[in-house]
CSV table of C-alpha atoms and ligand atoms in Angstrom, one decimal:
chain,number,residue,atom,x,y,z
Y,10,MET,CA,0.0,0.0,0.0
Y,11,ASN,CA,1.2,3.5,-0.8
Y,12,SER,CA,0.5,6.8,0.9
Y,13,ASP,CA,2.1,10.3,1.0
Y,14,VAL,CA,3.3,9.9,4.6
Y,15,ILE,CA,3.8,6.9,7.0
Y,16,ILE,CA,4.0,7.7,10.7
Y,17,ILE,CA,5.2,5.0,13.1
Y,18,GLY,CA,3.8,5.7,16.6
Y,19,ALA,CA,0.5,7.5,17.6
Y,20,GLY,CA,1.6,9.5,20.6
Y,21,PRO,CA,1.1,13.3,20.6
Y,22,GLY,CA,3.9,13.5,18.0
Y,23,GLY,CA,2.4,10.9,15.7
Y,24,TYR,CA,-1.3,11.4,16.0
Y,25,GLU,CA,-1.3,15.2,15.9
Y,26,THR,CA,1.0,15.1,12.9
Y,27,ALA,CA,-1.2,12.6,11.1
Y,28,VAL,CA,-4.3,14.8,11.7
Y,29,TYR,CA,-2.3,18.0,10.6
Y,30,ALA,CA,-1.0,16.2,7.4
Y,31,ALA,CA,-4.5,14.9,6.5
Y,32,LYS,CA,-6.0,18.4,6.9
Y,33,LYS,CA,-3.3,19.7,4.5
Y,34,GLY,CA,-4.4,17.1,2.0
Y,35,LEU,CA,-1.7,14.4,2.4
Y,36,SER,CA,-2.7,10.7,2.7
Y,37,VAL,CA,-1.3,9.2,5.9
Y,38,THR,CA,-0.8,5.7,7.2
Y,39,LEU,CA,-0.4,5.7,10.9
Y,40,PHE,CA,0.8,2.7,12.9
Y,41,GLU,CA,0.3,2.1,16.6
Y,42,GLN,CA,1.0,-1.0,18.5
Y,43,ARG,CA,-1.1,-0.1,21.6
Y,44,LYS,CA,-3.9,2.5,21.9
Y,45,ALA,CA,-3.5,5.9,20.3
Y,46,GLY,CA,-2.3,8.6,22.7
Y,47,GLY,CA,1.2,7.5,23.6
Y,48,THR,CA,3.0,8.0,26.9
Y,49,CYS,CA,1.4,11.4,27.4
Y,50,LEU,CA,-2.1,10.1,27.5
Y,51,HIS,CA,-1.6,6.6,28.9
Y,52,GLU,CA,1.3,6.8,31.3
Y,53,GLY,CA,2.4,10.4,31.6
Y,54,CYS,CA,1.0,13.9,31.4
Y,55,ILE,CA,-2.7,13.2,31.6
Y,56,PRO,CA,-3.0,10.4,34.2
Y,57,THR,CA,-0.5,12.3,36.5
Y,58,LYS,CA,-2.5,15.5,36.1
Y,59,CYS,CA,-5.6,13.6,37.3
Y,60,LEU,CA,-3.7,12.5,40.4
Y,61,CYS,CA,-2.4,16.0,40.9
Y,62,ARG,CA,-6.0,17.3,41.0
Y,63,SER,CA,-7.0,14.7,43.6
Y,64,ALA,CA,-3.8,15.6,45.6
Y,65,GLU,CA,-4.8,19.3,45.5
Y,66,ILE,CA,-8.3,18.5,46.8
Y,67,ALA,CA,-6.7,16.3,49.5
Y,68,ASP,CA,-4.6,19.3,50.6
Y,69,THR,CA,-7.5,21.6,50.5
Y,70,ILE,CA,-9.6,19.3,52.7
Y,71,THR,CA,-6.6,18.9,55.1
Y,72,ASP,CA,-6.4,22.7,55.4
Y,73,CYS,CA,-10.1,23.3,55.4
Y,74,ASP,CA,-10.2,25.2,58.7
Y,75,THR,CA,-8.1,27.9,57.0
Y,76,TRP,CA,-10.9,28.3,54.4
Y,77,GLY,CA,-13.7,28.4,57.0
Y,78,PHE,CA,-14.9,24.8,56.8
Y,79,HIS,CA,-14.8,22.3,59.6
Y,80,VAL,CA,-15.0,18.7,58.5
Y,81,SER,CA,-14.0,15.5,60.1
Y,82,ALA,CA,-10.8,13.8,58.8
Y,83,PRO,CA,-11.5,12.6,55.3
Y,84,THR,CA,-10.9,9.1,54.2
Y,85,ILE,CA,-9.3,8.6,50.8
Y,86,ASP,CA,-11.0,6.3,48.3
Y,87,PHE,CA,-7.9,5.5,46.2
Y,88,ARG,CA,-9.8,3.1,44.0
Y,89,ARG,CA,-12.1,6.0,43.0
Y,90,ILE,CA,-9.1,8.3,42.4
Y,91,MET,CA,-7.6,5.8,40.0
Y,92,GLU,CA,-11.1,5.1,38.4
Y,93,ARG,CA,-11.5,8.8,37.7
Y,94,LYS,CA,-8.0,8.9,36.1
Y,95,ASN,CA,-8.9,5.9,33.9
Y,96,GLU,CA,-12.2,7.6,32.9
Y,97,VAL,CA,-10.4,10.7,31.9
Y,98,VAL,CA,-7.8,8.7,29.9
Y,99,ALA,CA,-10.6,6.7,28.2
Y,100,GLN,CA,-12.5,9.9,27.3
Y,101,LEU,CA,-9.5,11.5,25.7
Y,102,THR,CA,-8.5,8.2,23.9
Y,103,SER,CA,-11.9,8.1,22.2
Y,104,GLY,CA,-11.4,11.8,21.3
Y,105,ILE,CA,-8.2,10.9,19.5
Y,106,GLU,CA,-9.8,7.8,17.8
Y,107,PHE,CA,-12.5,10.1,16.5
Y,108,LEU,CA,-10.0,12.6,15.1
Y,109,LEU,CA,-8.1,9.7,13.4
Y,110,LYS,CA,-11.3,8.7,11.5
Y,111,HIS,CA,-10.3,11.2,8.8
Y,112,LYS,CA,-10.8,9.9,5.3
Y,113,LEU,CA,-7.1,10.6,4.5
Y,114,ILE,CA,-5.8,8.7,7.5
Y,115,THR,CA,-5.4,4.9,7.4
Y,116,TYR,CA,-4.9,3.9,11.1
Y,117,ILE,CA,-3.3,0.5,11.6
Y,118,SER,CA,-3.3,-1.0,15.1
Y,119,GLU,CA,-0.2,-3.0,14.7
Y,120,ARG,CA,3.5,-2.8,15.5
Y,121,ALA,CA,5.5,-1.7,12.4
Y,122,GLU,CA,9.2,-1.4,11.6
Y,123,LEU,CA,11.3,-0.1,8.7
Y,124,PHE,CA,11.9,-2.8,6.1
Y,125,ASP,CA,14.3,-0.6,4.1
Y,126,ALA,CA,14.8,3.1,3.4
Y,127,HIS,CA,11.4,3.4,1.6
Y,128,THR,CA,9.3,0.6,3.1
Y,129,VAL,CA,7.6,-0.2,6.4
Y,130,ILE,CA,6.5,-3.6,7.3
Y,131,SER,CA,3.6,-4.3,9.7
Y,132,GLU,CA,3.6,-7.1,12.2
Y,133,SER,CA,1.3,-9.1,10.0
Y,134,GLY,CA,3.8,-8.9,7.2
Y,135,GLU,CA,2.1,-6.3,5.0
Y,136,LYS,CA,4.5,-3.8,3.2
Y,137,TYR,CA,3.8,-0.1,3.0
Y,138,THR,CA,5.6,2.6,1.1
Y,139,ALA,CA,5.6,6.4,1.2
Y,140,ALA,CA,7.8,9.2,0.0
Y,141,HIS,CA,8.0,10.4,3.6
Y,142,ILE,CA,8.4,8.3,6.7
Y,143,LEU,CA,8.1,9.8,10.2
Y,144,ILE,CA,9.4,7.8,13.2
Y,145,ALA,CA,7.6,8.8,16.3
Y,146,THR,CA,8.1,5.8,18.6
Y,147,GLY,CA,8.6,7.7,21.8
Y,148,SER,CA,10.6,6.6,24.8
Y,149,THR,CA,10.6,4.1,27.7
Y,150,ALA,CA,11.3,4.6,31.4
Y,151,LYS,CA,15.0,3.7,32.2
Y,152,ARG,CA,15.8,1.0,34.7
Y,153,PRO,CA,19.3,1.5,35.9
Y,154,PRO,CA,21.6,-1.5,36.4
Y,155,ILE,CA,21.1,-1.5,40.2
Y,156,GLU,CA,20.9,-4.9,41.9
Y,157,GLY,CA,17.2,-5.6,42.9
Y,158,CYS,CA,15.8,-3.1,40.4
Y,159,ASP,CA,13.6,-5.7,39.0
Y,160,LEU,CA,12.1,-6.8,42.3
Y,161,PRO,CA,8.3,-6.7,42.7
Y,162,GLY,CA,7.4,-3.4,44.2
Y,163,VAL,CA,10.2,-1.6,42.3
Y,164,LEU,CA,8.2,0.4,39.8
Y,165,THR,CA,8.7,2.9,37.0
Y,166,SER,CA,6.2,5.7,36.4
Y,167,THR,CA,4.3,3.4,34.1
Y,168,GLU,CA,3.4,0.8,36.7
Y,169,MET,CA,3.1,3.5,39.4
Y,170,LEU,CA,0.1,4.8,37.6
Y,171,ASP,CA,-1.7,1.4,38.1
Y,172,ILE,CA,-1.0,0.7,41.7
Y,173,ASP,CA,-4.0,-0.3,43.9
Y,174,HIS,CA,-3.1,1.3,47.2
Y,175,ILE,CA,-1.4,4.3,48.6
Y,176,PRO,CA,2.1,3.3,49.7
Y,177,GLN,CA,2.8,4.0,53.3
Y,178,LYS,CA,6.5,4.5,52.6
Y,179,LEU,CA,7.5,5.6,49.1
Y,180,CYS,CA,11.1,5.8,48.1
Y,181,ILE,CA,11.8,7.6,44.9
Y,182,ILE,CA,15.1,7.3,43.0
Y,183,GLY,CA,15.7,10.4,40.9
Y,184,ALA,CA,14.5,13.9,41.8
Y,185,GLY,CA,13.7,15.0,38.3
Y,186,VAL,CA,10.3,16.0,36.8
Y,187,ILE,CA,8.7,12.6,37.2
Y,188,GLY,CA,10.1,11.9,40.7
Y,189,LEU,CA,9.0,15.3,42.0
Y,190,GLU,CA,5.5,15.1,40.6
Y,191,PHE,CA,4.9,11.7,42.2
Y,192,ALA,CA,6.5,12.8,45.5
Y,193,SER,CA,4.2,15.8,45.6
Y,194,ILE,CA,1.1,13.7,44.8
Y,195,PHE,CA,1.7,10.9,47.2
Y,196,ARG,CA,2.8,13.2,50.0
Y,197,SER,CA,-0.7,14.8,49.7
Y,198,PHE,CA,-2.2,11.3,49.9
Y,199,GLY,CA,-0.3,10.7,53.2
Y,200,SER,CA,2.7,8.6,52.1
Y,201,THR,CA,6.0,9.1,53.8
Y,202,VAL,CA,8.3,10.1,50.9
Y,203,THR,CA,12.1,9.8,50.6
Y,204,MET,CA,13.9,11.0,47.6
Y,205,LEU,CA,17.4,9.8,46.6
Y,206,GLU,CA,19.0,12.0,44.0
Y,207,TYR,CA,22.4,11.4,42.5
Y,208,ALA,CA,23.1,15.1,41.6
Y,209,LYS,CA,23.8,18.0,44.0
Y,210,GLU,CA,20.5,19.7,43.2
Y,211,ILE,CA,17.1,18.5,42.3
Y,212,LEU,CA,15.4,19.1,38.9
Y,213,PRO,CA,18.2,19.3,36.4
Y,214,ASN,CA,17.8,21.8,33.5
Y,215,PHE,CA,15.7,24.1,35.7
Y,216,ASP,CA,16.9,27.4,37.1
Y,217,SER,CA,18.7,26.7,40.4
Y,218,ASP,CA,16.8,29.3,42.3
Y,219,ILE,CA,13.6,27.6,41.3
Y,220,SER,CA,14.8,24.1,42.1
Y,221,LYS,CA,16.1,25.3,45.5
Y,222,ARG,CA,12.8,26.9,46.4
Y,223,LEU,CA,10.9,23.9,45.3
Y,224,LYS,CA,13.0,21.7,47.4
Y,225,GLN,CA,12.5,23.9,50.4
Y,226,VAL,CA,8.7,23.9,50.1
Y,227,LEU,CA,8.5,20.2,49.4
Y,228,SER,CA,10.8,19.5,52.4
Y,229,LYS,CA,8.4,21.6,54.6
Y,230,ARG,CA,5.6,19.4,53.4
Y,231,GLY,CA,7.6,16.5,54.9
Y,232,ILE,CA,9.4,15.0,51.9
Y,233,GLU,CA,12.9,13.9,52.8
Y,234,PHE,CA,15.6,14.6,50.2
Y,235,TYR,CA,19.0,13.0,50.0
Y,236,ASN,CA,21.1,14.6,47.3
Y,237,GLN,CA,24.5,13.2,46.2
Y,238,ALA,CA,23.0,9.8,47.0
Y,239,ALA,CA,24.2,6.9,45.0
Y,240,VAL,CA,21.9,3.9,45.2
Y,241,GLU,CA,23.8,0.6,45.5
Y,242,SER,CA,21.2,-2.0,45.7
Y,243,ILE,CA,17.6,-2.9,46.6
Y,244,GLU,CA,16.6,-6.0,48.6
Y,245,ARG,CA,13.4,-7.4,49.9
Y,246,SER,CA,13.1,-7.6,53.7
Y,247,GLY,CA,9.8,-9.2,54.7
Y,248,ALA,CA,7.0,-7.0,53.4
Y,249,GLN,CA,9.3,-4.1,52.9
Y,250,LEU,CA,12.0,-3.2,50.4
Y,251,LEU,CA,15.3,-2.0,51.6
Y,252,VAL,CA,17.2,0.6,49.5
Y,253,HIS,CA,20.9,0.7,50.2
Y,254,TYR,CA,22.7,3.9,49.1
Y,255,THR,CA,25.8,5.9,50.0
Y,256,HIS,CA,25.2,9.5,51.0
Y,257,LYS,CA,28.2,11.8,51.0
Y,258,GLY,CA,30.4,8.8,51.6
Y,259,LYS,CA,28.2,7.2,54.3
Y,260,GLU,CA,26.5,3.9,53.9
Y,261,CYS,CA,22.8,4.3,54.5
Y,262,SER,CA,19.5,2.5,53.8
Y,263,THR,CA,15.9,3.3,53.8
Y,264,GLU,CA,12.7,1.2,53.9
Y,265,ALA,CA,9.8,1.4,51.6
Y,266,ASP,CA,6.8,-0.6,50.4
Y,267,ILE,CA,7.1,0.9,46.9
Y,268,VAL,CA,10.3,2.1,45.2
Y,269,LEU,CA,9.8,4.3,42.2
Y,270,ILE,CA,12.5,4.5,39.7
Y,271,ALA,CA,12.5,7.9,38.0
Y,272,VAL,CA,16.0,8.4,36.5
Y,273,GLY,CA,15.0,9.5,33.0
Y,274,ARG,CA,13.7,7.9,29.8
Y,275,SER,CA,15.4,6.2,26.9
Y,276,PRO,CA,14.4,6.9,23.3
Y,277,ARG,CA,12.7,3.8,21.8
Y,278,VAL,CA,15.2,3.0,19.1
Y,279,GLU,CA,15.2,-0.8,19.4
Y,280,SER,CA,13.1,-3.2,17.2
Y,281,ILE,CA,12.0,-0.5,14.7
Y,282,GLY,CA,14.3,-1.5,11.9
Y,283,LEU,CA,16.6,1.5,12.0
Y,284,ASP,CA,19.5,-0.7,10.8
Y,285,ASN,CA,17.5,-2.0,7.9
Y,286,ALA,CA,17.2,1.5,6.6
Y,287,GLY,CA,20.7,2.6,7.5
Y,288,ILE,CA,19.5,5.3,10.0
Y,289,ARG,CA,22.1,6.7,12.3
Y,290,TYR,CA,21.2,6.5,16.0
Y,291,SER,CA,22.6,6.0,19.5
Y,292,PRO,CA,21.1,5.2,22.9
Y,293,LYS,CA,20.5,9.0,23.1
Y,294,GLY,CA,18.2,8.8,20.1
Y,295,ILE,CA,17.9,9.0,16.4
Y,296,GLU,CA,20.2,11.7,14.9
Y,297,THR,CA,18.4,14.5,13.2
Y,298,ASP,CA,19.1,17.9,11.8
Y,299,ASP,CA,17.2,21.2,12.5
Y,300,THR,CA,14.3,20.0,10.2
Y,301,LEU,CA,14.1,16.7,12.0
Y,302,ARG,CA,15.6,14.8,9.0
Y,303,THR,CA,17.6,11.7,9.7
Y,304,ASN,CA,20.6,10.8,7.6
Y,305,ILE,CA,18.3,8.9,5.2
Y,306,PRO,CA,16.5,11.2,2.7
Y,307,GLY,CA,12.7,11.1,3.3
Y,308,ILE,CA,12.9,9.7,6.8
Y,309,TYR,CA,12.3,12.0,9.8
Y,310,ALA,CA,12.3,11.4,13.6
Y,311,ILE,CA,10.1,13.4,15.9
Y,312,GLY,CA,9.5,13.5,19.6
Y,313,ASP,CA,11.2,11.6,22.4
Y,314,VAL,CA,12.8,9.2,20.0
Y,315,ASN,CA,15.2,11.9,18.7
Y,316,GLY,CA,16.1,12.7,22.3
Y,317,HIS,CA,16.1,16.5,21.8
Y,318,CYS,CA,13.3,17.4,24.2
Y,319,MET,CA,11.1,14.8,25.9
Y,320,LEU,CA,7.9,16.8,26.0
Y,321,ALA,CA,4.6,16.1,24.3
Y,322,HIS,CA,4.2,19.6,22.8
Y,323,ALA,CA,7.8,19.4,21.5
Y,324,ALA,CA,6.8,16.3,19.6
Y,325,SER,CA,3.7,17.6,18.1
Y,326,PHE,CA,5.3,20.8,16.9
Y,327,GLN,CA,8.3,19.0,15.5
Y,328,GLY,CA,5.8,16.9,13.5
Y,329,ARG,CA,4.1,20.1,12.2
Y,330,LYS,CA,7.5,21.5,11.2
Y,331,VAL,CA,8.2,18.3,9.2
Y,332,ILE,CA,4.9,18.4,7.4
Y,333,ASP,CA,5.3,22.1,6.5
Y,334,HIS,CA,8.8,21.3,5.3
Y,335,ILE,CA,7.4,18.5,3.1
Y,336,LEU,CA,4.8,20.8,1.7
Y,337,GLY,CA,7.2,23.7,1.3
Y,338,ILE,CA,5.1,25.9,3.7
Y,339,ASP,CA,7.1,28.7,5.3
Y,340,ASN,CA,6.6,28.2,9.1
Y,341,ARG,CA,8.1,30.1,11.9
Y,342,ILE,CA,7.8,27.5,14.6
Y,343,LYS,CA,10.6,28.2,17.0
Y,344,LEU,CA,11.7,24.9,18.3
Y,345,ASP,CA,14.1,26.6,20.7
Y,346,ILE,CA,11.2,28.2,22.7
Y,347,ILE,CA,9.6,25.3,24.4
Y,348,PRO,CA,7.9,26.0,27.7
Y,349,ALA,CA,8.2,23.3,30.4
Y,350,ALA,CA,6.5,22.7,33.7
Y,351,VAL,CA,6.6,20.6,36.8
Y,352,PHE,CA,3.2,19.9,38.3
Y,353,THR,CA,4.2,19.8,41.9
Y,354,ARG,CA,2.4,21.8,44.5
Y,355,PRO,CA,3.2,24.6,43.9
Y,356,GLU,CA,4.2,24.3,40.3
Y,357,ALA,CA,7.3,25.3,38.5
Y,358,GLY,CA,7.5,26.6,34.9
Y,359,MET,CA,10.2,27.7,32.6
Y,360,VAL,CA,10.9,28.9,29.1
Y,361,GLY,CA,14.1,30.0,27.4
Y,362,LEU,CA,17.5,30.3,28.9
Y,363,THR,CA,18.4,30.0,32.5
Y,364,GLU,CA,21.1,32.2,34.1
Y,365,GLU,CA,23.5,29.3,34.1
Y,366,GLU,CA,23.0,28.8,30.4
Y,367,CYS,CA,23.5,32.5,29.6
Y,368,LYS,CA,26.8,32.3,31.5
Y,369,GLN,CA,27.9,29.1,29.7
Y,370,ARG,CA,27.1,30.6,26.3
Y,371,GLY,CA,28.5,34.0,27.1
Y,372,VAL,CA,25.2,35.8,26.5
Y,373,PRO,CA,25.1,39.1,28.4
Y,374,PHE,CA,21.9,39.3,30.4
Y,375,THR,CA,20.0,41.0,33.2
Y,376,VAL,CA,17.8,39.2,35.6
Y,377,LYS,CA,15.0,40.6,37.8
Y,378,LYS,CA,12.9,38.8,40.3
Y,379,THR,CA,9.5,39.4,42.0
Y,380,LEU,CA,7.7,37.5,44.7
Y,381,PHE,CA,4.2,36.1,44.7
Y,382,ARG,CA,3.6,37.5,48.2
Y,383,ALA,CA,3.3,41.0,46.8
Y,384,ASN,CA,0.4,39.9,44.5
Y,385,GLY,CA,-3.2,40.4,45.6
Y,386,LYS,CA,-4.6,37.4,43.8
Y,387,ALA,CA,-1.9,35.1,45.1
Y,388,ILE,CA,-2.6,36.2,48.7
Y,389,SER,CA,-6.3,35.9,48.2
Y,390,MET,CA,-5.8,32.4,46.9
Y,391,GLY,CA,-3.7,31.5,50.0
Y,392,GLU,CA,-0.7,30.9,47.6
Y,393,PRO,CA,1.9,33.6,48.7
Y,394,ASN,CA,4.9,31.3,48.2
Y,395,GLY,CA,6.4,31.9,44.8
Y,396,LEU,CA,9.1,33.6,42.8
Y,397,CYS,CA,9.2,34.9,39.2
Y,398,LYS,CA,12.4,35.6,37.4
Y,399,LEU,CA,12.7,37.3,34.0
Y,400,ILE,CA,15.9,37.3,32.0
Y,401,ALA,CA,16.5,39.9,29.3
Y,402,ASP,CA,19.4,40.2,26.9
Y,403,GLU,CA,21.5,43.4,26.5
Y,404,ASN,CA,18.7,44.9,24.3
Y,405,GLY,CA,16.0,44.2,26.8
Y,406,LYS,CA,14.6,41.3,24.8
Y,407,ILE,CA,13.1,38.7,27.0
Y,408,ILE,CA,15.1,35.5,26.7
Y,409,GLY,CA,13.9,33.5,29.7
Y,410,ALA,CA,11.4,33.1,32.4
Y,411,HIS,CA,11.5,30.9,35.5
Y,412,ILE,CA,8.5,30.8,37.8
Y,413,PHE,CA,7.8,28.9,40.9
Y,414,GLY,CA,4.4,29.2,42.5
Y,415,ALA,CA,0.6,28.6,41.9
Y,416,HIS,CA,-0.2,28.2,38.2
Y,417,ALA,CA,3.4,28.7,37.2
Y,418,ALA,CA,2.8,26.3,34.2
Y,419,ASP,CA,0.1,28.6,32.9
Y,420,LEU,CA,2.0,31.8,33.7
Y,421,VAL,CA,5.1,30.9,31.8
Y,422,GLN,CA,3.0,30.6,28.6
Y,423,GLU,CA,2.5,34.3,28.5
Y,424,VAL,CA,6.3,34.8,28.4
Y,425,SER,CA,6.6,32.0,25.8
Y,426,ALA,CA,4.2,33.9,23.5
Y,427,LEU,CA,6.1,37.1,24.1
Y,428,MET,CA,9.4,35.5,23.3
Y,429,ASN,CA,8.0,34.1,20.1
Y,430,ARG,CA,7.4,37.8,19.1
Y,431,GLU,CA,10.8,38.9,20.4
Y,432,THR,CA,9.2,41.2,22.9
Y,433,THR,CA,11.3,43.4,25.2
Y,434,VAL,CA,10.7,44.0,28.9
Y,435,ALA,CA,10.0,47.7,28.0
Y,436,GLN,CA,7.1,46.5,25.8
Y,437,LEU,CA,5.8,44.1,28.5
Y,438,LYS,CA,5.7,47.0,30.9
Y,439,GLU,CA,3.2,48.8,28.6
Y,440,MET,CA,0.8,45.8,28.2
Y,441,ILE,CA,-2.2,46.1,30.4
Y,442,HIS,CA,-2.7,43.1,32.6
Y,443,ALA,CA,-6.1,42.5,34.3
Y,444,HIS,CA,-6.3,43.0,38.1
Y,445,PRO,CA,-6.4,41.0,40.2
Y,446,THR,CA,-4.6,38.2,38.4
Y,447,LEU,CA,-1.4,36.3,38.9
Y,448,SER,CA,-0.2,37.5,35.5
Y,449,GLU,CA,0.5,40.9,37.2
Y,450,ILE,CA,3.5,39.2,38.8
Y,451,LEU,CA,5.1,39.1,35.3
Y,452,GLN,CA,4.4,42.8,34.8
Y,453,GLU,CA,5.7,43.7,38.2
Y,454,CYS,CA,8.9,41.8,37.3
Y,455,ALA,CA,9.2,43.7,34.0
Y,456,ARG,CA,8.9,47.0,35.9
Y,457,GLU,CA,12.0,46.0,37.9
Y,458,PHE,CA,14.2,46.4,34.7
I,9,NAD,P1,14.9,13.7,34.5
I,9,NAD,O1,16.0,13.6,33.6
I,9,NAD,O2,14.0,14.9,34.6
I,9,NAD,O3,15.4,13.4,36.0
I,9,NAD,C1,16.0,12.2,36.4
I,9,NAD,C2,16.8,12.5,37.7
I,9,NAD,O4,17.3,11.2,38.1
I,9,NAD,C3,17.9,13.4,37.5
I,9,NAD,O5,17.8,14.4,38.5
I,9,NAD,C4,19.2,12.5,37.7
I,9,NAD,O6,20.3,13.2,38.3
I,9,NAD,C5,18.6,11.5,38.6
I,9,NAD,N1,19.3,10.2,38.6
I,9,NAD,C6,19.8,9.5,37.5
I,9,NAD,N2,20.3,8.3,37.8
I,9,NAD,C7,20.2,8.3,39.2
I,9,NAD,C8,20.5,7.3,40.1
I,9,NAD,N3,21.1,6.1,39.8
I,9,NAD,N4,20.3,7.5,41.4
I,9,NAD,C9,19.7,8.6,41.8
I,9,NAD,N5,19.3,9.6,40.9
I,9,NAD,C10,19.6,9.4,39.6
I,9,NAD,O7,14.0,12.4,34.1
I,9,NAD,P2,12.6,12.0,34.5
I,9,NAD,O8,12.1,12.8,35.7
I,9,NAD,O9,12.6,10.5,34.6
I,9,NAD,O10,11.7,12.4,33.3
I,9,NAD,C11,11.9,11.9,32.0
I,9,NAD,C12,11.5,12.8,30.9
I,9,NAD,O11,10.1,12.9,30.9
I,9,NAD,C13,12.1,14.2,31.1
I,9,NAD,O12,12.7,14.6,29.8
I,9,NAD,C14,11.0,15.0,31.5
I,9,NAD,O13,11.1,16.4,31.0
I,9,NAD,C15,9.8,14.3,30.8
I,9,NAD,N6,8.6,14.6,31.7
I,9,NAD,C16,8.1,15.8,31.6
I,9,NAD,C17,7.0,16.1,32.4
I,9,NAD,C18,6.4,17.5,32.4
I,9,NAD,O14,6.6,18.2,31.4
I,9,NAD,N7,5.6,17.9,33.4
I,9,NAD,C19,6.5,15.2,33.4
I,9,NAD,C20,7.1,14.0,33.4
I,9,NAD,C21,8.2,13.7,32.6
């Protein structure tokens, strides 16, 4: 069978690109070995956001006296929490299935791999050809070579989203985005949470002021952090797991009923026939250029599998870029302006360069900060703990924003839009922001320049 475009993998990269390509008049064959939606919908963004919402409600009920309500101690129905999460995932899955019913999309629920540089073969042995092939196979959770890592009860985020009880003691290895989100959620559900992180700071790639504040607030909520901790082994001890680690040269161990491994994700480059087509790749992902082209003409790699930026929105916009490139459409998608967020309580959000990156790259910059506690809306909401940092270059152009506090993930989007239009802090100062809103924090920050 022949189509204009073949896409392998129907995560946010694959399915959104398929729909976009079809709307532009291209015929698409889309392969998916599981349900459409990928990691984001089935074991990432969406299910965790459902749990985040339940965690937020748990915190609100716990603090209800502050808000003028007196209720007796709530009981948590974890089964209902997970049921609701599954309902949300099912609803969104059927939404995607509906979108894929486009007359130009042939959706094939099968595993597929490259047969050669022009052909894809499905699990059932059918061959498909297209002038353009997009690989969008995503990533899988890493399991480090630690003794005991495969014991029952040692889970990755995938299995963690299917547990049937709230762990009493949760030990999380890796204080990156995934580890921190789960720590925040399960702390709100009452788990004792211990985090073991190899690096000196938590949350790599985020501004260090933000990650320090986040650590402070999460520590106050009772989460225990051990940085510079090297996990040596995990063993079962009765009903518990014992995690052995060295912390600043000292041998230590901690008990847990569940251990979550959150030490990063690996691009899914195995078993997709990359060698059959002569595509260059490494464990870090498929090599691509700025237009997401691999070394083989006509074959592209988008999303987690190319290892550039493991975020759902990065994948879908990379796909859009590829389709526009194929069609010769001039597009100005700036793949270097990708907002990112951590959905802890409170949230952290970022876009653009950090101070550390400016220094490393020799970019002259000015940074200004404002605090949430000066903002009327934040105080009314009972969310005074937060920090906003704006970074501008020597001409005043905004080149980065780093926000910690309530709704940081949404707030950072305004800066992302401004950066796409190369806005300066002077221009931001003149843009009217509604009162009382959290967005005034950004304007206050601009006024500091
Ligand atoms: P990560 O790279 O963000 O963090 C992994 C952490 O594990 C790092 O801090 C690292 O130092 C630490 N680590 C590595 N090996 C270790 C070891 N042996 N012992 C202790 N610590 C160790 O990876 P992640 O949190 O697993 O997330 C994977 C990807 O998924 C990331 O690219 C992330 O951006 C993406 N993601 C994004 C979101 C979001 O946008 N909200 C949510 C979840 C995941």
